[in-house]
Coordinates of C-alpha atoms in Angstrom, one line a residue:
Chain A
M1468 CA 78.6 133.2 106.0
R1469 CA 81.5 131.0 105.1
I1470 CA 82.0 128.0 107.5
L1471 CA 85.0 125.8 107.7
L1472 CA 84.4 122.3 109.2
G1473 CA 87.4 120.1 110.0
I1474 CA 86.7 116.4 109.5
D1475 CA 88.8 113.4 110.1
G1476 CA 86.5 110.6 109.0
N1477 CA 85.3 109.9 112.6
D1478 CA 81.5 110.3 112.4
T1479 CA 81.3 113.2 110.0
K1480 CA 77.5 112.8 109.8
G1481 CA 77.2 113.2 113.6
L1482 CA 79.4 116.4 113.4
L1483 CA 77.2 117.8 110.6
N1484 CA 74.0 117.0 112.5
E1485 CA 75.3 118.6 115.6
L1486 CA 76.4 121.7 113.6
A1487 CA 73.0 121.9 111.9
T1488 CA 71.2 122.1 115.2
L1489 CA 73.4 125.0 116.4
V1490 CA 73.7 127.0 113.2
P1491 CA 71.1 127.3 110.4
L1492 CA 73.1 126.1 107.4
E1493 CA 70.7 126.6 104.6
E1494 CA 72.1 130.0 103.5
Q1495 CA 75.8 129.3 104.4
E1496 CA 78.8 128.3 102.4
L1497 CA 80.2 125.1 104.0
L1498 CA 83.8 124.0 103.4
L1499 CA 84.7 120.5 104.5
A1500 CA 88.4 120.1 105.1
Y1501 CA 90.3 116.9 105.7
I1502 CA 93.9 117.2 106.7
H1503 CA 96.0 114.1 106.4
D1504 CA 98.1 114.1 109.6
T1505 CA 101.8 113.7 108.6
G1506 CA 102.9 113.1 112.2
A1507 CA 102.4 109.3 111.9
R1508 CA 104.5 109.2 108.7
G1509 CA 107.3 111.2 110.5
E1510 CA 107.0 108.8 113.4
M1511 CA 107.5 105.8 111.1
D1512 CA 110.6 107.5 109.6
L1513 CA 111.9 108.2 113.0
I1514 CA 111.7 104.5 114.0
R1515 CA 113.2 103.4 110.8
G1516 CA 116.0 105.9 111.4
R1517 CA 117.3 103.6 114.1
F1518 CA 118.2 101.1 111.4
P1519 CA 120.8 102.9 109.3
G1520 CA 121.1 103.1 105.5
R1521 CA 117.7 102.0 104.2
P1522 CA 115.2 104.6 103.0
L1523 CA 111.7 103.4 102.1
P1524 CA 111.7 101.8 98.6
V1525 CA 109.9 103.9 95.9
D1526 CA 107.2 101.3 95.3
R1527 CA 106.4 101.2 99.0
L1528 CA 106.2 105.0 99.1
D1529 CA 103.8 104.8 96.2
R1530 CA 101.6 102.4 98.0
I1531 CA 101.5 104.5 101.1
G1532 CA 100.7 107.6 99.0
A1533 CA 97.9 105.6 97.3
A1534 CA 96.5 104.5 100.7
E1535 CA 96.6 108.1 102.0
R1536 CA 94.8 109.4 98.9
A1537 CA 92.2 106.6 99.1
R1538 CA 91.5 107.5 102.7
A1539 CA 91.2 111.2 102.0
D1540 CA 88.9 110.5 99.0
G1541 CA 86.7 108.2 101.0
I1542 CA 86.4 110.7 103.9
L1543 CA 85.6 113.6 101.7
E1544 CA 83.1 111.6 99.6
D1545 CA 81.3 110.5 102.8
G1546 CA 81.4 114.1 104.1
E1547 CA 80.0 115.6 100.8
R1548 CA 77.2 113.0 100.8
A1549 CA 76.3 113.7 104.4
A1550 CA 76.4 117.5 103.9
H1551 CA 74.4 117.4 100.6
G1552 CA 71.4 119.7 100.9
L1553 CA 72.3 121.0 104.3
A1554 CA 74.0 124.1 103.2
R1555 CA 73.7 126.5 100.2
T1556 CA 77.1 125.3 98.8
V1557 CA 79.3 122.5 100.0
G1558 CA 83.0 122.5 99.1
V1559 CA 85.8 120.1 100.0
H1560 CA 89.5 120.7 100.7
V1561 CA 92.2 118.1 101.2
D1562 CA 95.6 118.9 102.5
A1563 CA 98.5 117.3 104.5
G1564 CA 100.4 118.4 107.6
E1565 CA 99.6 119.1 111.2
P1566 CA 95.8 119.3 111.1
G1567 CA 95.5 122.2 113.6
R1568 CA 98.1 124.4 111.8
V1569 CA 96.7 123.6 108.4
L1570 CA 93.1 124.4 109.4
V1571 CA 94.2 127.8 110.8
T1572 CA 96.0 128.5 107.5
I1573 CA 92.9 127.6 105.5
A1574 CA 90.8 129.8 107.7
T1575 CA 93.2 132.7 107.2
E1576 CA 93.6 132.3 103.5
R1577 CA 89.9 131.7 102.7
Q1578 CA 88.8 134.3 105.2
V1579 CA 86.2 132.1 106.7
D1580 CA 83.7 133.5 109.2
L1581 CA 83.5 130.5 111.5
V1582 CA 85.8 127.5 112.1
V1583 CA 84.1 124.3 113.4
V1584 CA 86.0 121.4 114.9
G1585 CA 85.2 118.4 117.1
A1586 CA 86.7 118.6 120.6
R1587 CA 88.5 115.3 120.2
S1588 CA 88.7 112.5 117.7
E1589 CA 87.5 109.8 120.0
T1590 CA 85.0 107.0 119.7
T1591 CA 83.6 107.6 123.1
T1592 CA 82.4 110.9 124.7
V1593 CA 85.0 112.6 126.8
P1594 CA 83.5 114.5 129.7
A1595 CA 84.2 118.2 130.0
G1596 CA 87.4 118.8 131.8
P1597 CA 91.2 119.3 131.4
R1598 CA 91.6 116.5 128.8
S1599 CA 88.4 117.1 126.8
L1600 CA 90.2 119.0 124.0
G1601 CA 92.4 117.1 121.5
H1602 CA 95.6 118.8 120.2
T1603 CA 94.0 119.8 116.9
A1604 CA 91.0 121.5 118.7
R1605 CA 93.4 123.1 121.2
F1606 CA 95.6 124.6 118.4
V1607 CA 92.6 125.9 116.5
V1608 CA 91.1 127.5 119.6
D1609 CA 94.4 129.1 120.4
H1610 CA 95.3 130.3 116.9
S1611 CA 92.2 130.7 114.7
P1612 CA 91.7 134.2 113.2
S1613 CA 87.9 133.6 113.2
P1614 CA 85.5 132.6 115.8
V1615 CA 85.6 128.9 116.7
L1616 CA 82.7 126.6 117.3
L1617 CA 83.7 123.6 119.3
L1618 CA 81.5 120.5 119.0
R1619 CA 81.4 118.3 122.0
H1620 CA 80.4 115.5 119.7
S1621 CA 77.8 113.4 121.5
L1622 CA 78.8 110.0 120.2
D1623 CA 77.6 106.7 121.4
A1624 CA 79.8 105.1 124.1
S1625 CA 79.6 101.8 122.2
P1626 CA 82.0 101.1 119.3
K1627 CA 80.5 102.2 116.0
R1628 CA 79.7 99.9 113.1
G1629 CA 81.1 101.1 109.9
Chain B
M159 CA 141.1 105.3 113.8
V160 CA 142.9 103.7 110.8
V161 CA 144.0 107.0 109.2
T162 CA 145.4 108.3 112.5
F163 CA 147.1 104.9 113.1
I164 CA 145.3 104.4 116.4
V165 CA 144.2 101.1 114.8
P166 CA 146.8 99.8 112.4
L167 CA 145.4 98.7 109.0
P168 CA 146.3 95.0 109.4
T169 CA 144.6 95.0 112.8
A170 CA 141.5 96.7 111.4
L171 CA 141.3 94.2 108.6
Y172 CA 141.8 91.3 111.0
S173 CA 139.1 92.7 113.2
L174 CA 136.7 92.8 110.3
L175 CA 137.6 89.4 109.0
A176 CA 137.1 87.9 112.4
Q177 CA 133.5 89.1 112.2
W178 CA 132.7 87.4 108.9
N179 CA 129.8 85.5 110.5
V180 CA 128.1 88.8 111.6
F181 CA 128.6 90.4 108.2
L182 CA 127.2 87.3 106.5
F183 CA 124.2 87.3 108.8
F184 CA 123.4 91.0 108.1
F185 CA 123.7 90.3 104.3
G186 CA 121.6 87.1 104.5
M187 CA 119.0 88.7 106.7
M188 CA 118.5 91.7 104.4
L189 CA 118.5 89.5 101.3
I190 CA 115.8 87.1 102.8
A191 CA 113.6 90.1 103.7
A192 CA 114.1 91.6 100.3
I193 CA 113.0 88.5 98.4
A194 CA 110.2 87.9 100.8
D195 CA 109.0 91.5 100.1
L196 CA 109.3 90.9 96.4
A197 CA 107.0 87.9 96.7
G198 CA 104.5 90.0 98.6
F199 CA 105.0 88.1 101.9
F200 CA 104.8 91.1 104.2
D201 CA 101.7 92.6 102.3
W202 CA 100.1 89.2 102.5
A203 CA 100.8 88.9 106.2
G204 CA 99.4 92.4 106.9
T205 CA 96.3 91.7 104.8
L206 CA 95.7 88.4 106.5
A207 CA 95.9 90.2 109.9
A208 CA 93.3 92.6 108.7
A209 CA 91.1 89.9 107.2
A210 CA 91.3 87.8 110.4
S211 CA 90.2 90.8 112.5
R212 CA 86.6 90.6 111.1
G213 CA 86.1 94.3 111.1
S214 CA 87.3 94.9 114.7
G215 CA 90.0 97.5 115.3
R216 CA 90.9 95.9 118.6
L217 CA 91.3 92.5 117.1
L218 CA 93.4 94.0 114.3
L219 CA 95.8 95.4 117.0
L220 CA 96.3 91.9 118.4
N221 CA 96.7 90.4 114.9
V222 CA 99.3 93.0 114.1
F223 CA 101.2 91.9 117.2
V224 CA 100.9 88.3 116.2
V225 CA 102.4 89.0 112.7
G226 CA 105.1 91.2 114.2
I227 CA 106.1 88.5 116.8
L228 CA 106.4 85.8 114.1
I229 CA 108.3 88.0 111.7
S230 CA 110.7 89.3 114.4
T231 CA 111.3 85.8 115.8
F232 CA 112.1 84.1 112.4
L233 CA 113.1 87.0 110.1
S234 CA 114.6 89.5 112.7
N235 CA 113.4 92.7 114.3
D236 CA 114.9 94.5 111.4
A237 CA 112.3 93.0 109.0
T238 CA 109.5 94.0 111.3
A239 CA 110.6 97.5 111.9
L240 CA 111.7 98.3 108.3
I241 CA 109.3 96.3 106.1
L242 CA 106.2 95.4 108.2
T243 CA 105.8 98.8 109.6
P244 CA 105.1 100.6 106.3
V245 CA 102.9 97.7 105.2
V246 CA 100.8 98.1 108.4
Y247 CA 100.8 101.9 107.9
A248 CA 99.3 101.6 104.4
I249 CA 96.7 99.0 105.5
V250 CA 95.3 100.9 108.5
T251 CA 95.4 104.2 106.5
R252 CA 93.3 102.6 103.8
L253 CA 90.9 101.1 106.5
G254 CA 90.4 104.6 107.9
L255 CA 91.7 103.6 111.4
P256 CA 93.9 105.7 113.6
V257 CA 97.4 105.0 112.5
L258 CA 99.6 105.5 115.6
P259 CA 98.5 102.5 117.7
Y260 CA 99.2 100.1 115.0
L261 CA 102.4 101.9 114.0
F262 CA 103.6 101.8 117.6
A263 CA 102.6 98.2 117.9
T264 CA 104.9 97.0 115.0
T265 CA 107.8 99.2 116.1
F266 CA 107.6 98.2 119.8
I267 CA 107.1 94.5 119.1
A268 CA 110.1 94.5 116.7
D269 CA 112.3 95.0 119.7
T270 CA 110.2 93.2 122.3
A271 CA 110.1 89.9 120.3
S272 CA 113.8 90.2 119.4
M273 CA 115.1 88.0 122.2
T274 CA 113.1 84.9 121.3
L275 CA 115.7 83.2 119.2
P276 CA 119.4 84.0 118.5
I277 CA 118.4 85.1 114.9
S278 CA 115.7 87.4 116.1
N279 CA 118.1 90.3 116.4
P280 CA 121.6 90.8 114.9
I281 CA 122.7 91.9 118.4
N282 CA 122.0 88.4 119.6
I283 CA 124.5 87.1 117.0
L284 CA 127.2 89.5 118.4
M285 CA 126.7 87.9 121.8
I286 CA 126.5 84.4 120.5
E287 CA 129.8 84.9 118.6
R288 CA 131.5 85.9 121.8
L289 CA 130.0 83.6 124.4
K290 CA 128.9 80.7 122.1
P291 CA 126.0 79.4 124.3
S292 CA 124.1 76.4 123.1
L293 CA 120.5 77.0 121.9
G294 CA 119.4 75.1 125.1
T295 CA 121.3 77.5 127.3
Y296 CA 120.0 80.5 125.3
A297 CA 116.4 79.3 125.5
S298 CA 116.6 78.3 129.2
H299 CA 117.6 81.8 130.1
L300 CA 115.7 84.0 127.6
L301 CA 112.6 82.1 126.3
L302 CA 110.4 82.7 129.4
A303 CA 111.6 86.3 129.7
S304 CA 110.9 86.8 126.0
L305 CA 107.3 85.4 126.3
L306 CA 106.7 87.5 129.4
V307 CA 107.8 90.8 127.9
I308 CA 105.7 90.0 124.8
V309 CA 102.6 89.5 127.0
I310 CA 103.3 92.7 128.9
N311 CA 103.8 94.7 125.7
V312 CA 100.5 93.4 124.2
A313 CA 98.5 93.8 127.4
V314 CA 99.7 97.4 128.0
F315 CA 98.9 98.3 124.4
A316 CA 95.5 96.7 124.5
F317 CA 94.7 98.7 127.6
V318 CA 96.2 102.0 126.5
F319 CA 94.6 101.9 123.1
R320 CA 91.3 100.3 124.1
R321 CA 89.3 103.4 123.1
T322 CA 91.3 104.5 120.1
T323 CA 91.1 101.1 118.5
A324 CA 87.4 100.5 119.4
R325 CA 86.3 101.0 115.8
R326 CA 84.8 98.9 113.2
F327 CA 86.0 98.8 109.6
R328 CA 84.9 97.2 106.4
F329 CA 87.5 95.2 104.5
D330 CA 87.1 93.3 101.3
W331 CA 89.9 90.9 101.9
R332 CA 89.8 88.7 98.8
P333 CA 90.8 91.3 96.3
A334 CA 93.3 92.8 98.8
L335 CA 95.0 89.4 99.3
K336 CA 95.1 88.9 95.5
E337 CA 96.6 92.4 95.1
A338 CA 99.2 91.7 97.9
V339 CA 100.6 88.6 96.0
P340 CA 101.7 89.5 92.5
D341 CA 102.6 85.9 91.5
A342 CA 100.9 83.0 93.4
R343 CA 103.4 80.4 92.4
F344 CA 106.4 82.5 93.4
F345 CA 104.7 83.4 96.6
R346 CA 104.1 79.7 97.5
S347 CA 107.7 78.7 96.7
T348 CA 108.9 81.6 98.8
G349 CA 106.7 80.6 101.7
I350 CA 108.0 77.1 101.6
A351 CA 111.6 78.3 101.4
L352 CA 111.0 80.7 104.4
A353 CA 109.6 77.9 106.5
L354 CA 112.7 75.8 105.6
I355 CA 115.0 78.7 106.4
A356 CA 113.3 79.2 109.8
S357 CA 113.7 75.5 110.7
L358 CA 117.3 75.6 109.4
Y359 CA 117.9 78.6 111.7
V360 CA 116.7 76.6 114.7
T361 CA 118.8 73.5 113.7
A362 CA 121.8 75.7 113.1
S363 CA 121.4 77.4 116.5
A364 CA 121.1 74.0 118.2
E365 CA 124.1 72.6 116.3
R366 CA 126.1 75.8 116.7
W367 CA 126.6 76.2 112.9
P368 CA 127.6 79.7 111.9
L369 CA 124.2 81.5 111.5
G370 CA 125.7 83.9 108.9
L371 CA 126.2 81.0 106.5
V372 CA 122.6 79.8 107.0
A373 CA 121.2 83.3 106.5
T374 CA 123.3 83.9 103.4
A375 CA 122.6 80.5 101.9
G376 CA 118.9 81.0 102.6
G377 CA 119.0 84.5 101.0
L378 CA 120.8 83.2 97.9
G379 CA 118.4 80.2 97.7
L380 CA 115.4 82.6 97.8
A381 CA 117.1 84.8 95.2
L382 CA 117.5 81.7 93.0
I383 CA 113.8 81.0 93.4
A384 CA 112.9 84.5 92.4
R385 CA 115.2 84.2 89.4
L386 CA 113.5 81.0 88.3
H387 CA 110.1 82.6 88.5
G388 CA 111.4 85.6 86.6
R389 CA 110.8 87.9 89.6
L390 CA 114.3 88.9 90.6
A391 CA 114.3 92.7 90.5
I392 CA 117.8 93.7 91.3
P393 CA 117.1 97.4 91.9
R394 CA 114.4 96.5 94.4
V395 CA 116.6 94.1 96.2
R396 CA 119.4 96.7 96.3
Q397 CA 116.9 99.0 98.1
H398 CA 116.8 96.5 100.9
V399 CA 120.4 95.4 101.0
S400 CA 122.2 98.5 102.1
G401 CA 125.9 98.9 101.5
S402 CA 126.1 101.8 103.9
L403 CA 124.9 99.5 106.7
F404 CA 128.0 97.3 106.2
L405 CA 130.1 100.4 106.3
F406 CA 128.4 101.5 109.5
I407 CA 128.9 98.1 111.1
A408 CA 132.5 97.9 109.9
G409 CA 133.2 101.4 111.2
L410 CA 131.7 100.4 114.5
F411 CA 133.9 97.3 114.8
I412 CA 137.1 99.4 114.1
L413 CA 136.0 102.2 116.3
V414 CA 135.3 99.9 119.2
R415 CA 138.6 98.1 118.6
G416 CA 140.4 101.4 118.8
V417 CA 138.6 102.4 122.0
E418 CA 139.3 98.9 123.3
D419 CA 143.1 99.4 122.8
T420 CA 142.9 102.6 124.9
G421 CA 141.4 100.5 127.7
L422 CA 138.3 102.6 127.8
T423 CA 135.8 99.7 127.1
A424 CA 137.4 97.6 129.8
A425 CA 137.2 100.6 132.2
L426 CA 133.5 101.1 131.4
V427 CA 132.6 97.5 131.8
G428 CA 134.9 97.2 134.8
G429 CA 133.0 100.1 136.4
L430 CA 129.7 98.2 135.9
A431 CA 131.4 95.0 137.2
Q432 CA 132.2 96.7 140.5
L433 CA 128.4 96.9 141.1
V434 CA 128.0 93.2 140.6
H435 CA 127.9 91.1 143.8
G436 CA 126.2 87.9 142.5
P437 CA 124.1 86.6 139.6
V438 CA 121.1 88.7 140.5
T439 CA 123.0 92.0 140.6
A440 CA 124.9 90.9 137.4
V441 CA 121.5 90.6 135.6
V442 CA 120.3 93.9 136.9
V443 CA 123.5 95.8 136.2
G444 CA 123.8 94.3 132.7
I445 CA 120.2 95.3 131.8
A446 CA 120.5 98.8 133.3
G447 CA 123.9 99.4 131.7
T448 CA 122.9 98.5 128.1
T449 CA 119.5 100.1 128.4
I450 CA 121.0 103.5 129.3
G451 CA 123.8 103.0 126.7
A452 CA 121.3 101.9 124.0
N453 CA 119.4 105.2 124.5
L454 CA 122.6 107.2 124.4
I455 CA 124.7 105.7 121.7
N456 CA 122.4 103.1 120.0
N457 CA 122.2 99.5 121.0
V458 CA 124.6 97.9 118.5
P459 CA 127.6 100.0 119.5
M460 CA 126.6 99.6 123.2
M461 CA 126.6 95.8 123.0
L462 CA 129.9 95.9 121.1
V463 CA 131.4 98.0 123.9
V464 CA 130.2 95.5 126.5
L465 CA 131.5 92.5 124.6
S466 CA 134.8 94.3 123.9
G467 CA 135.4 95.3 127.5
L468 CA 134.4 92.0 129.0
P469 CA 137.8 90.2 128.7
G470 CA 139.6 93.1 130.5
T471 CA 137.4 92.9 133.6
H472 CA 137.6 90.5 136.5
L473 CA 134.0 89.3 136.5
A474 CA 133.9 85.9 138.3
A475 CA 132.9 83.0 136.1
G476 CA 129.6 82.6 137.9
V477 CA 128.4 86.1 137.1
Q478 CA 129.8 86.7 133.6
Q479 CA 127.0 84.8 131.9
P480 CA 124.2 86.5 133.9
F481 CA 125.8 89.9 133.2
V482 CA 126.1 89.3 129.4
F483 CA 122.5 87.9 129.2
G484 CA 121.3 90.9 131.2
A485 CA 123.2 93.2 128.8
L486 CA 121.6 91.5 125.9
V487 CA 118.1 92.0 127.3
G488 CA 118.9 95.7 127.8
A489 CA 120.3 96.1 124.3
D490 CA 117.3 94.3 122.8
L491 CA 114.5 95.9 124.8
G492 CA 116.1 99.2 125.9
P493 CA 115.6 101.0 122.6
N494 CA 111.8 100.9 123.2
L495 CA 112.3 103.5 126.0
T496 CA 112.9 106.5 123.7
P497 CA 112.7 107.1 120.0
V498 CA 116.0 109.0 120.2
G499 CA 118.3 106.0 120.7
S500 CA 121.2 107.5 119.0
L501 CA 122.9 110.8 118.0
S502 CA 122.0 110.2 114.3
T503 CA 118.4 109.8 115.2
M504 CA 118.4 113.0 117.1
L505 CA 119.9 114.8 114.2
W506 CA 117.3 113.2 111.9
L507 CA 114.6 114.5 114.2
L508 CA 115.9 118.1 113.9
I509 CA 116.0 117.8 110.1
V510 CA 112.4 116.6 109.7
R511 CA 111.2 119.3 112.1
R512 CA 112.9 121.8 109.8
R513 CA 111.0 120.3 106.9
G514 CA 107.8 121.0 108.8
I515 CA 106.9 117.4 109.6
D516 CA 105.7 117.2 113.2
V517 CA 106.7 114.0 115.0
S518 CA 104.7 113.1 118.0
T519 CA 107.8 112.2 120.0
L520 CA 106.0 112.9 123.2
D521 CA 103.4 110.1 122.5
Y522 CA 106.3 107.7 121.9
L523 CA 108.1 108.8 125.0
R524 CA 104.9 108.4 127.1
L525 CA 104.3 104.9 125.7
G526 CA 107.9 103.9 126.1
A527 CA 107.9 105.1 129.7
L528 CA 104.7 103.2 130.3
V529 CA 105.6 99.9 128.7
T530 CA 109.4 99.5 128.8
P531 CA 110.2 99.7 132.6
G532 CA 107.6 96.9 133.2
M533 CA 109.1 94.8 130.5
L534 CA 112.7 95.4 131.8
L535 CA 111.6 94.5 135.3
G536 CA 109.7 91.4 134.2
A537 CA 112.7 90.3 132.1
A538 CA 115.1 91.0 134.9
I539 CA 113.2 88.9 137.4
T540 CA 112.6 86.0 135.0
L541 CA 116.2 86.0 133.9
A542 CA 117.6 86.3 137.4
L543 CA 115.5 83.3 138.5
T544 CA 117.2 81.2 135.8
F545 CA 120.6 81.8 137.4
R546 CA 119.6 80.9 141.0

C-alpha cells in the first residue's frame, strides 16, 4: 500500500507514531510530503502592493528562497529520520503552493492508496467540533481521490521545546 | 489633466514645485532606507529580535513589534512595510515558525506606529506642510493616541496569536548576526549616522525646518559613508529609490489639483464639514472620512483630497485642527482595516490569483476587523480629549 503523509514541521514524530498505531507500516511505501505554503508570500506582496513602484530586490528574493529551502530541507530531514525503519520504503517530496491542493494533486498523480493528514496545524489539541479541521485537512477531505486518514494529533497542551 | 487642459501646464508645474519638500522627503526616506539595508541594518535588527527572544515564539512576536515600532517611528512606515517585512519573513521561515502572525505584525505595526512623529509617515508631512503645527502641538495631540493604538495592536495580536506563536525554536544567533552585517565598520558608521539623522529629524520638527531637506541630506550623507567604505552599490540603491513612485505622487498632485478646480474636493470636505458640530465631532468625522476613503482610493490621495478641499469649506477655526488631526489618524491607521486599500491593489490581487498564488485575504480582513476599530476608537477618544 502506498501512503502519502502531509507534514508541515509541526511534530512530525508525533504524527508518525499516531499513524503507526493505526496502520501497520512495516510493509507499506510511505511518502512524506512537505508543501511550502505560498499564501504568506502572496500576503506579503499584497501588503507591499500598497506602496507603489518597488518590487522586492533580487538579493532579498534570493534570501527568502534560501530560507524557504532551508526550512523544507530541515522538515524533510527530520521527517525522514523519524520515519526511518517504520515503513518498507520512505520517500520524500517537497513542493510549493496551497498545501491542500498540492497534496490532492500528488495523491492523484502518484496513485496513492491512503492520504494521511493532521486535523490542524496547532500546538495545542483542538477538541472535536466545527473548528477542529484546518483548511488543509478540510480541502484534502473534500477533494482527495483516495481514502483519507485524519489524525487528531494528541499533542501536549504545553508549548513544545524544539 | 494636463493633456486635456483641465490643469494648464504652468499650473501643474507650479503645483509640483510647491511640493518640493514632500518630494525631497520621499527621496531622502527611500535613500536612507536603501543605504541602511545595504549596511545590513534591517537584517541585523530582525536577527537581534530573534536572538533576544531566547527561543520563545511569543517573545519573538513582541520583539518584532518593538523593532517595527522603532523603524516606523524613525525611518517611516514605508521602511517597515517594504524592507523589514521580507526580513522577518525570511527569519521566521528559517526558524520553522508559522509565518503569518509575524508577517501581519510587521505590516500592521508599520501603519499603527506611523503617527508617532511627523516623519513616521509621508502622509504626516503632507499635513504638516499645510497646517504647519509645531512639534509640541503635534505631540500634544497625537503622542498619547499613538502610544495607545500601539498598545492595543500589540495586545490584540498577543491574544489572537497566543496559540500559534506558543512554539520554541533553536537559533544560533552569533553566526546569524555575523551573516546579517557584511561589513562591521560600514555597519557601525551607518548606525551612528542613523542615530544622528533620527535626532536631526526631531530637532528639525521642533524648529520647523523643512523635513525633506533633512531627509535628503541624511540620505546623501549615508550614501557618502557607503561610498567611503566602498559599499555603495548603485543598482541595489535604485531598487529602493523608485522613479515610478515620484511619477505616482506627481500624478496625484496634478489630479487632485484638477479635481480641486472643479470644486469637487471642497464639496466632499464640505459635506463632511456639515456633520461637524464641535471639536469632538470634528475628530470623529475626520477619522471616519479618511478611514473610509483610505480603504476606497488609498490613503495618500485621500489625505490630499482632504487637504485640498479644506480651504473651500467653512469650518470654524476651532474645529479645523481637530478635523485635520482626525483625518490624519484615519489616513494613518485606516489602511489596516482591509488589505485592498486601493484599486491598484485589488487589480494586483486578481493578477496573483490568476497566477495560482492563494492570498489569505480573509485572515487579514478578520484581523483588520478585530484590531482596527478598537484602535480607531481609542485614538478618537484620546485625540478628542486633547481638544477639550
